[in-house]
PDB file of C-alpha atoms in Angstrom:
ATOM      1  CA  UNK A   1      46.444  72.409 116.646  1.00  0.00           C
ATOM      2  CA  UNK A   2      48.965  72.919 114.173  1.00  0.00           C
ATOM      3  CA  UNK A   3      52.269  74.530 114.299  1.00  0.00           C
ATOM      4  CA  UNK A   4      51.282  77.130 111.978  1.00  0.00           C
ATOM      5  CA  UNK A   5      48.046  78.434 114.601  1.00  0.00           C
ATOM      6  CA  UNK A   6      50.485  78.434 117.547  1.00  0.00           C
ATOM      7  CA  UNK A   7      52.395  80.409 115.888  1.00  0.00           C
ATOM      8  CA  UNK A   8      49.973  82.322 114.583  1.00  0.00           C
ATOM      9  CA  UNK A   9      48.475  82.945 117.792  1.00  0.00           C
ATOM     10  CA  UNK A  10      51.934  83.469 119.614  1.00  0.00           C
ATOM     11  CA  UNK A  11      52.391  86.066 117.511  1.00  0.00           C
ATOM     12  CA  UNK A  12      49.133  87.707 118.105  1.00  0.00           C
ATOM     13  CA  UNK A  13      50.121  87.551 121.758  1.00  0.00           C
ATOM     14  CA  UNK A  14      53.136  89.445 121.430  1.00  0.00           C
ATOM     15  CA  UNK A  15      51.905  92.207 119.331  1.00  0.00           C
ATOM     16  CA  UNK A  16      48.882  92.560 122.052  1.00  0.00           C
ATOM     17  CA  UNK A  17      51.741  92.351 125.377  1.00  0.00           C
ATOM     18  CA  UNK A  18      53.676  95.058 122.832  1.00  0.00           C
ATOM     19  CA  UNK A  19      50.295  97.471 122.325  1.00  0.00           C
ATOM     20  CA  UNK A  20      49.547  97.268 126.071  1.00  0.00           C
ATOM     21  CA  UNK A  21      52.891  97.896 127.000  1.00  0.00           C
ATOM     22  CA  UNK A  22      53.431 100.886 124.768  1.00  0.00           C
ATOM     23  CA  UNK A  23      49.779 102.212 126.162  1.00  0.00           C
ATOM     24  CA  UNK A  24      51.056 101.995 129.529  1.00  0.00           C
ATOM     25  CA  UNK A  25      53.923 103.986 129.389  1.00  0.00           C
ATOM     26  CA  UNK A  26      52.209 106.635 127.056  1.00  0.00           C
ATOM     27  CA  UNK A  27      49.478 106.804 130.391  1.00  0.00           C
ATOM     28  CA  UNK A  28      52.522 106.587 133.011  1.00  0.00           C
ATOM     29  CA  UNK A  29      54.624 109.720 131.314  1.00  0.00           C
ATOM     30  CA  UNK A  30      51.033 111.625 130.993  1.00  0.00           C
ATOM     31  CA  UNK A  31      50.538 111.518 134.171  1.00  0.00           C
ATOM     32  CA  UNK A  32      53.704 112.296 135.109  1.00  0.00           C
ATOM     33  CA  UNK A  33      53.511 115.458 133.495  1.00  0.00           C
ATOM     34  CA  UNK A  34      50.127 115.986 134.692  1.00  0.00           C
ATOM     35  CA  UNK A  35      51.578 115.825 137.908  1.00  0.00           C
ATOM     36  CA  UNK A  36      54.252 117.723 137.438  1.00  0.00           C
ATOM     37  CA  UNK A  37      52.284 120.633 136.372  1.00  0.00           C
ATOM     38  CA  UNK A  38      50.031 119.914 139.728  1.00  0.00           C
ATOM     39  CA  UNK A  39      53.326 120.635 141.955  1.00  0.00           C
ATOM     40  CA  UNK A  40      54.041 124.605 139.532  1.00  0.00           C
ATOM     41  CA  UNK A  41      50.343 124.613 140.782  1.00  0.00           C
ATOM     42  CA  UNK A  42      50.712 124.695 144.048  1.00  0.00           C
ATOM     43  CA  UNK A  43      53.777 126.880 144.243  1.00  0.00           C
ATOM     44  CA  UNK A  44      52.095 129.473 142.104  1.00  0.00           C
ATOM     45  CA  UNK A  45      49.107 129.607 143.794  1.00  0.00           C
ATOM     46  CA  UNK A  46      51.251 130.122 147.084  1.00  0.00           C
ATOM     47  CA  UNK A  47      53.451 133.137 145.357  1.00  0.00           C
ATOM     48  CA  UNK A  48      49.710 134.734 144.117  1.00  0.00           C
ATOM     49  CA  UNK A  49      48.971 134.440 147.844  1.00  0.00           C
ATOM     50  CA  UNK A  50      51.758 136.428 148.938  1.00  0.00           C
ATOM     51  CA  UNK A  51      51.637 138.912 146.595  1.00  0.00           C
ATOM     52  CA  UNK A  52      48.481 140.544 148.256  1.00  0.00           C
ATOM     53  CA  UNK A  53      50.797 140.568 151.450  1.00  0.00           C
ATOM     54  CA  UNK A  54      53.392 142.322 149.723  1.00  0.00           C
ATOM     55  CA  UNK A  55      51.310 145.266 148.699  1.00  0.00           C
ATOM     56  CA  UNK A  56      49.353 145.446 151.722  1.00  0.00           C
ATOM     57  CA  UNK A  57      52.537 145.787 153.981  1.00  0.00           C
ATOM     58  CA  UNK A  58      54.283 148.063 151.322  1.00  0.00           C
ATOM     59  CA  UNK A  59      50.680 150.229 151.032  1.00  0.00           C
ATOM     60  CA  UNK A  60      51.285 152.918 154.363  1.00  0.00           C
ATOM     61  CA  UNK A  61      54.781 154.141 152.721  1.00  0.00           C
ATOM     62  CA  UNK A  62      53.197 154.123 149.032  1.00  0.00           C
ATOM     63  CA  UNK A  63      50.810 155.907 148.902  1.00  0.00           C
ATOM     64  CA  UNK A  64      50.738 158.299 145.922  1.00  0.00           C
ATOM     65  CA  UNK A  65      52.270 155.008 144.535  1.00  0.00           C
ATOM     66  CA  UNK A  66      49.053 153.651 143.812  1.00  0.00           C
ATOM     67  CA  UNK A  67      49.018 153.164 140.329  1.00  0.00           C
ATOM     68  CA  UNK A  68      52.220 150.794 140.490  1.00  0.00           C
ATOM     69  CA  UNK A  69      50.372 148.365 143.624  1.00  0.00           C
ATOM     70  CA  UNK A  70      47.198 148.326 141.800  1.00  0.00           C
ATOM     71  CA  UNK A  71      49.135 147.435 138.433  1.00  0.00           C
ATOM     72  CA  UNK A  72      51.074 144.132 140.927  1.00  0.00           C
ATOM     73  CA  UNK A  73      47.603 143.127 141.769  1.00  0.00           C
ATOM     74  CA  UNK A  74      46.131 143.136 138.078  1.00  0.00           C
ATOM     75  CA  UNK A  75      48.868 141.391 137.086  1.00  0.00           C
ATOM     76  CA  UNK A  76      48.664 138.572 139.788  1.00  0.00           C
ATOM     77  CA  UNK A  77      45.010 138.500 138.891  1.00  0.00           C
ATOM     78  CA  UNK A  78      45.462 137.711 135.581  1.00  0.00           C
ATOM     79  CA  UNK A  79      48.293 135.219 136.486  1.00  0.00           C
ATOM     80  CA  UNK A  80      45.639 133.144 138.900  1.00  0.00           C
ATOM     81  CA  UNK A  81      43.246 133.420 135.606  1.00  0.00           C
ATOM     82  CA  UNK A  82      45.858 132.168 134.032  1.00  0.00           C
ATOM     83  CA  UNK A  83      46.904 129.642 136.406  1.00  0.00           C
ATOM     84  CA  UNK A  84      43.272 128.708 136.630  1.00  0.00           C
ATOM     85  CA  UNK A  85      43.101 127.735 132.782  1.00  0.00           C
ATOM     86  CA  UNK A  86      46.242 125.830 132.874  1.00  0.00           C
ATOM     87  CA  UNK A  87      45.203 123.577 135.161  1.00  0.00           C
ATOM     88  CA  UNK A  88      41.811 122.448 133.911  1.00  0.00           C
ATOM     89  CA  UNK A  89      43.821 120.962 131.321  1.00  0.00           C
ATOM     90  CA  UNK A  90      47.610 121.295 131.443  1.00  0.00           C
ATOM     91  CA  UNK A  91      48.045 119.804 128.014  1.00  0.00           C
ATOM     92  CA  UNK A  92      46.412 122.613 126.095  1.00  0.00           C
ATOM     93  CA  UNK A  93      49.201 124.765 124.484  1.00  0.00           C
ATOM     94  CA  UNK A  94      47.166 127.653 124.561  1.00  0.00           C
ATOM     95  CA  UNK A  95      46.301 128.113 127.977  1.00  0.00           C
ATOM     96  CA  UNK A  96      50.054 127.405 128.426  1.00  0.00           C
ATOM     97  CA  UNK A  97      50.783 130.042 126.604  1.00  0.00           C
ATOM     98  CA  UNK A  98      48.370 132.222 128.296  1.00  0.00           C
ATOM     99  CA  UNK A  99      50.352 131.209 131.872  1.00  0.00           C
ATOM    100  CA  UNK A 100      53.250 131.853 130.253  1.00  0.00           C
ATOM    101  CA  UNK A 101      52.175 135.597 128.669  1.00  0.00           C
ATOM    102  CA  UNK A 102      50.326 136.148 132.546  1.00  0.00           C
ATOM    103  CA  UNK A 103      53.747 134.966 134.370  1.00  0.00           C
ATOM    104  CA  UNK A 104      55.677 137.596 132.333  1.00  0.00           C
ATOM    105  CA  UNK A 105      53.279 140.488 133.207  1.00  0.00           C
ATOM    106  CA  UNK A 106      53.644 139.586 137.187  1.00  0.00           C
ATOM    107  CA  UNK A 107      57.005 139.423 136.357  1.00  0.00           C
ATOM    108  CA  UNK A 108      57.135 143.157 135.155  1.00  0.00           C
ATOM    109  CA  UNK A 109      54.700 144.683 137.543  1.00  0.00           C
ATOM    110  CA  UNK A 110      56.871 142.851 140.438  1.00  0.00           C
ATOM    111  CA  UNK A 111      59.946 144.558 139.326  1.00  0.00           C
ATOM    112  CA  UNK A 112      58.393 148.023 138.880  1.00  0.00           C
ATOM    113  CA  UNK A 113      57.392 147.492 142.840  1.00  0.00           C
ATOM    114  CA  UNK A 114      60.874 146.400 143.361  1.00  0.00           C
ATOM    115  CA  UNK A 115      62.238 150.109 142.043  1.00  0.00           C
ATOM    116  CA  UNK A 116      59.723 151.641 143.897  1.00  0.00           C
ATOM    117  CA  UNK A 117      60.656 150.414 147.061  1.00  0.00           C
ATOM    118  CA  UNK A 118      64.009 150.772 146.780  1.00  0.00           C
ATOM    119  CA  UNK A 119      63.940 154.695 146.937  1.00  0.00           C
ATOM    120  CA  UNK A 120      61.918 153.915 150.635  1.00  0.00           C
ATOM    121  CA  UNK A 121      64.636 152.887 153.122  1.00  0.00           C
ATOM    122  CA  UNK A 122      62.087 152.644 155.380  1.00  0.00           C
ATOM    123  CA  UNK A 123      59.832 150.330 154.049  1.00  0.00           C
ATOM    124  CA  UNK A 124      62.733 148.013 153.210  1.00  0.00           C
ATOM    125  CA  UNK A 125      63.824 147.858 156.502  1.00  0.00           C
ATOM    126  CA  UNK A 126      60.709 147.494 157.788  1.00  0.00           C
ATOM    127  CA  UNK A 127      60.352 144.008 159.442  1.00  0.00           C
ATOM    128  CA  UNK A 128      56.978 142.496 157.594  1.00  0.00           C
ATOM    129  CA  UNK A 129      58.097 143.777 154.560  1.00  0.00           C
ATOM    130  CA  UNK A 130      61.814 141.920 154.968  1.00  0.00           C
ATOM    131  CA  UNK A 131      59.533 138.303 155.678  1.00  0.00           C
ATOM    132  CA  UNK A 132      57.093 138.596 152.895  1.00  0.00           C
ATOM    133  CA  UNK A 133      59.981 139.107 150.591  1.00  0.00           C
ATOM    134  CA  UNK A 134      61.773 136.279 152.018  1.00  0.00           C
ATOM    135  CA  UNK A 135      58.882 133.942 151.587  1.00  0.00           C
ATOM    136  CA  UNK A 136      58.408 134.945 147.778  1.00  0.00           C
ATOM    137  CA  UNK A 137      62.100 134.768 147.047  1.00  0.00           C
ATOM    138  CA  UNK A 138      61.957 131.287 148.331  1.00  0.00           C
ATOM    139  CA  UNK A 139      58.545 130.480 146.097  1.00  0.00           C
ATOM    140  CA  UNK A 140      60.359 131.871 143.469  1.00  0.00           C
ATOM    141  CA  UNK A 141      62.626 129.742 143.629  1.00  0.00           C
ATOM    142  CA  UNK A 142      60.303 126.453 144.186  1.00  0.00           C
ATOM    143  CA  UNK A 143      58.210 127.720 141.255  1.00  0.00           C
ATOM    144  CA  UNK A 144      61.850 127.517 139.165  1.00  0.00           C
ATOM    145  CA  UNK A 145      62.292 123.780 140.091  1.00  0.00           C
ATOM    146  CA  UNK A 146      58.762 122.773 139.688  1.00  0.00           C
ATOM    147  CA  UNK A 147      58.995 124.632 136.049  1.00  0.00           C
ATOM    148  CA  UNK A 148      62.348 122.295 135.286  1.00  0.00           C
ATOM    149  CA  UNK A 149      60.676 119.010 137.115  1.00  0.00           C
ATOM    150  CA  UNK A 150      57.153 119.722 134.449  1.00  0.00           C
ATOM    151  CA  UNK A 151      59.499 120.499 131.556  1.00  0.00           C
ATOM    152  CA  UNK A 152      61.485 117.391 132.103  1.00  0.00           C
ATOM    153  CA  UNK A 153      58.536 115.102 132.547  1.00  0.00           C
ATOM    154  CA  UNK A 154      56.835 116.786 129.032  1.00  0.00           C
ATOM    155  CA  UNK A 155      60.009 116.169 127.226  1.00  0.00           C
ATOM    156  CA  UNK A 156      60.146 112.633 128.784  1.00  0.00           C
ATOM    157  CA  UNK A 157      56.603 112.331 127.257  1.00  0.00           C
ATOM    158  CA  UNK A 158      57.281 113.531 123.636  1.00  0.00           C
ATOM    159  CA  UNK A 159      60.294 112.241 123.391  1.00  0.00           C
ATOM    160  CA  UNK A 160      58.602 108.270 124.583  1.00  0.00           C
ATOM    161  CA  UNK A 161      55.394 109.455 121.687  1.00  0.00           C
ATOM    162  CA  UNK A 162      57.325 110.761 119.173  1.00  0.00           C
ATOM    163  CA  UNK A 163      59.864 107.668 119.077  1.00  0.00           C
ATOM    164  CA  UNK A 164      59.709 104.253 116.615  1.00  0.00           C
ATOM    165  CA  UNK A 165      57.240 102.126 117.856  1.00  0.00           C
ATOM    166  CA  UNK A 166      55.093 104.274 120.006  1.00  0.00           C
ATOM    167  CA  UNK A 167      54.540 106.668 117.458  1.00  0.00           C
ATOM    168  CA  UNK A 168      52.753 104.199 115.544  1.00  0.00           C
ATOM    169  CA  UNK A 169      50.078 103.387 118.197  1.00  0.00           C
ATOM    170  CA  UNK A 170      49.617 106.951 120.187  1.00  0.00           C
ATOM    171  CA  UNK A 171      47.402 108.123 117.915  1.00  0.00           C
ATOM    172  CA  UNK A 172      45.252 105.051 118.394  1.00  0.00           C
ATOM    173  CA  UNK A 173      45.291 105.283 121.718  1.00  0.00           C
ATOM    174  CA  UNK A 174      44.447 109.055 122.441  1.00  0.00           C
ATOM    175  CA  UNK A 175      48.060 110.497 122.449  1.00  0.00           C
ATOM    176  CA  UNK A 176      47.690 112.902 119.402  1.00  0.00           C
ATOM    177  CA  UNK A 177      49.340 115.931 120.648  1.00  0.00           C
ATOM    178  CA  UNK A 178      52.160 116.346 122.206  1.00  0.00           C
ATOM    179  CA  UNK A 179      52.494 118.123 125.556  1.00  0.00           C
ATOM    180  CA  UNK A 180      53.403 121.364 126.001  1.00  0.00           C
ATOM    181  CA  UNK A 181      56.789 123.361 127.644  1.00  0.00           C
ATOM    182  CA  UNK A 182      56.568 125.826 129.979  1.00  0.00           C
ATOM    183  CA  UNK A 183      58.323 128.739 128.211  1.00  0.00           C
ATOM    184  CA  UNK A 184      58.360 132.049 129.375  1.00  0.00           C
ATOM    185  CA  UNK A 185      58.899 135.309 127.355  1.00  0.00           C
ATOM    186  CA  UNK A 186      61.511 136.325 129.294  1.00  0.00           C
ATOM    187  CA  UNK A 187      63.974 133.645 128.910  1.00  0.00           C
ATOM    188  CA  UNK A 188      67.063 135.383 129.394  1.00  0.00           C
ATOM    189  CA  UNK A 189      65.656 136.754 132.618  1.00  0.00           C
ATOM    190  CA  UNK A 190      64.551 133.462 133.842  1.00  0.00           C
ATOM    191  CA  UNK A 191      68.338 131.939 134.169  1.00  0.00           C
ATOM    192  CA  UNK A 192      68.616 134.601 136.725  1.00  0.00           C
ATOM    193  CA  UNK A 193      67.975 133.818 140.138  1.00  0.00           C
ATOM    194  CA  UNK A 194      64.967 135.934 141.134  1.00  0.00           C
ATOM    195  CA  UNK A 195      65.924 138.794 142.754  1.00  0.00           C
ATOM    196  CA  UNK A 196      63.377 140.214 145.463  1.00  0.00           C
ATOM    197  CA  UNK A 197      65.434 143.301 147.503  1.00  0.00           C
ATOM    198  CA  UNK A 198      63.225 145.267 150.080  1.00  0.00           C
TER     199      UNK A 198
END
């Protein structure tokens, strides 16, 4: 062999080493979002599992409040639906979108509870109603860091697909959209800490 083949084939060497290398860490971020999204998974299905709790222990003192504890459980209905979508494929943008538009209706219906109870002294004081609120403050917040932990391993993603030489080769290799943010409508209300007084 000449010079000019091991050269040649050196080269072709590299640029394979390069292509697998760049697959790689396309497939490691990926599934680091995926995984990500798993963990907002969990934590949401654990608030939706509460929330039935909530109204059931808040249902004896409201009772001509009916309209406002079926309206908490439509809305966490259509957040599980939502939920549900999201994770069958958590790099759709539209069924993010969807979680994000569901989230912001639970969000609303929860706080219309939240005035409602407050004119029942009663009920707030009342000693189920004090530990289911406890446990969904505390989801609340989980849900909050699993959000940041998804949105940091998306951006991680894009920002690894979108940048010089990767962006040459994701394409190729099945990366042709880039992952979605968890967003929701209510951004200004999300910097809050959640708030959940009974």
């Amino acid at each position: 062999m000449d010079i000019g083949t091991v050269v040649f084939l050196a080269i072709i060497v590299m640029l394979v080493v390069w292509g697998v290398s760049i697959y790689n860490q396309l497939v490691t971020l990926r599934n680091r979002f995926l995984n990500a999204f798993s963990q907002i998974e969990v934590q949401l299905k654990r608030r939706y599992d509460l929330i039935p709790n909530l109204v059931e222990t808040a249902k004896a003192y409201l009772a001509h409040e009916r309209g406002t504890l079926e309206s908490v459980i439509a809305a966490r209905n259509q957040a599980l639906a939502g939920l549900q979508a999201a994770a069958a494929d958590p790099a759709n943008a539209e069924a993010m979108k969807q979680l994000a538009s569901a989230e912001g209706s639970l969000a609303g219906a929860l706080g219309r509870l939240n005035v409602v109870v407050e004119a029942y002294p009663d009920l707030k004081a009342n000693q189920n109603m004090m530990q289911v609120s406890e446990e969904l403050t505390s989801t609340e917040n989980k849900v909050a860091f699993a959000r940041q932990a998804y949105n940091d391993q998306v951006m991680a993603y894009n920002t690894y697909k979108q940048s010089f030489p990767p962006v040459l080769l994701a394409g190729f290799f099945g990366h042709r959209q880039d992952a979605t943010l968890l967003e929701f409508a209510d951004r200004a209300a999300i910097q809050e800490a959640p708030r959940v007084a009974f």
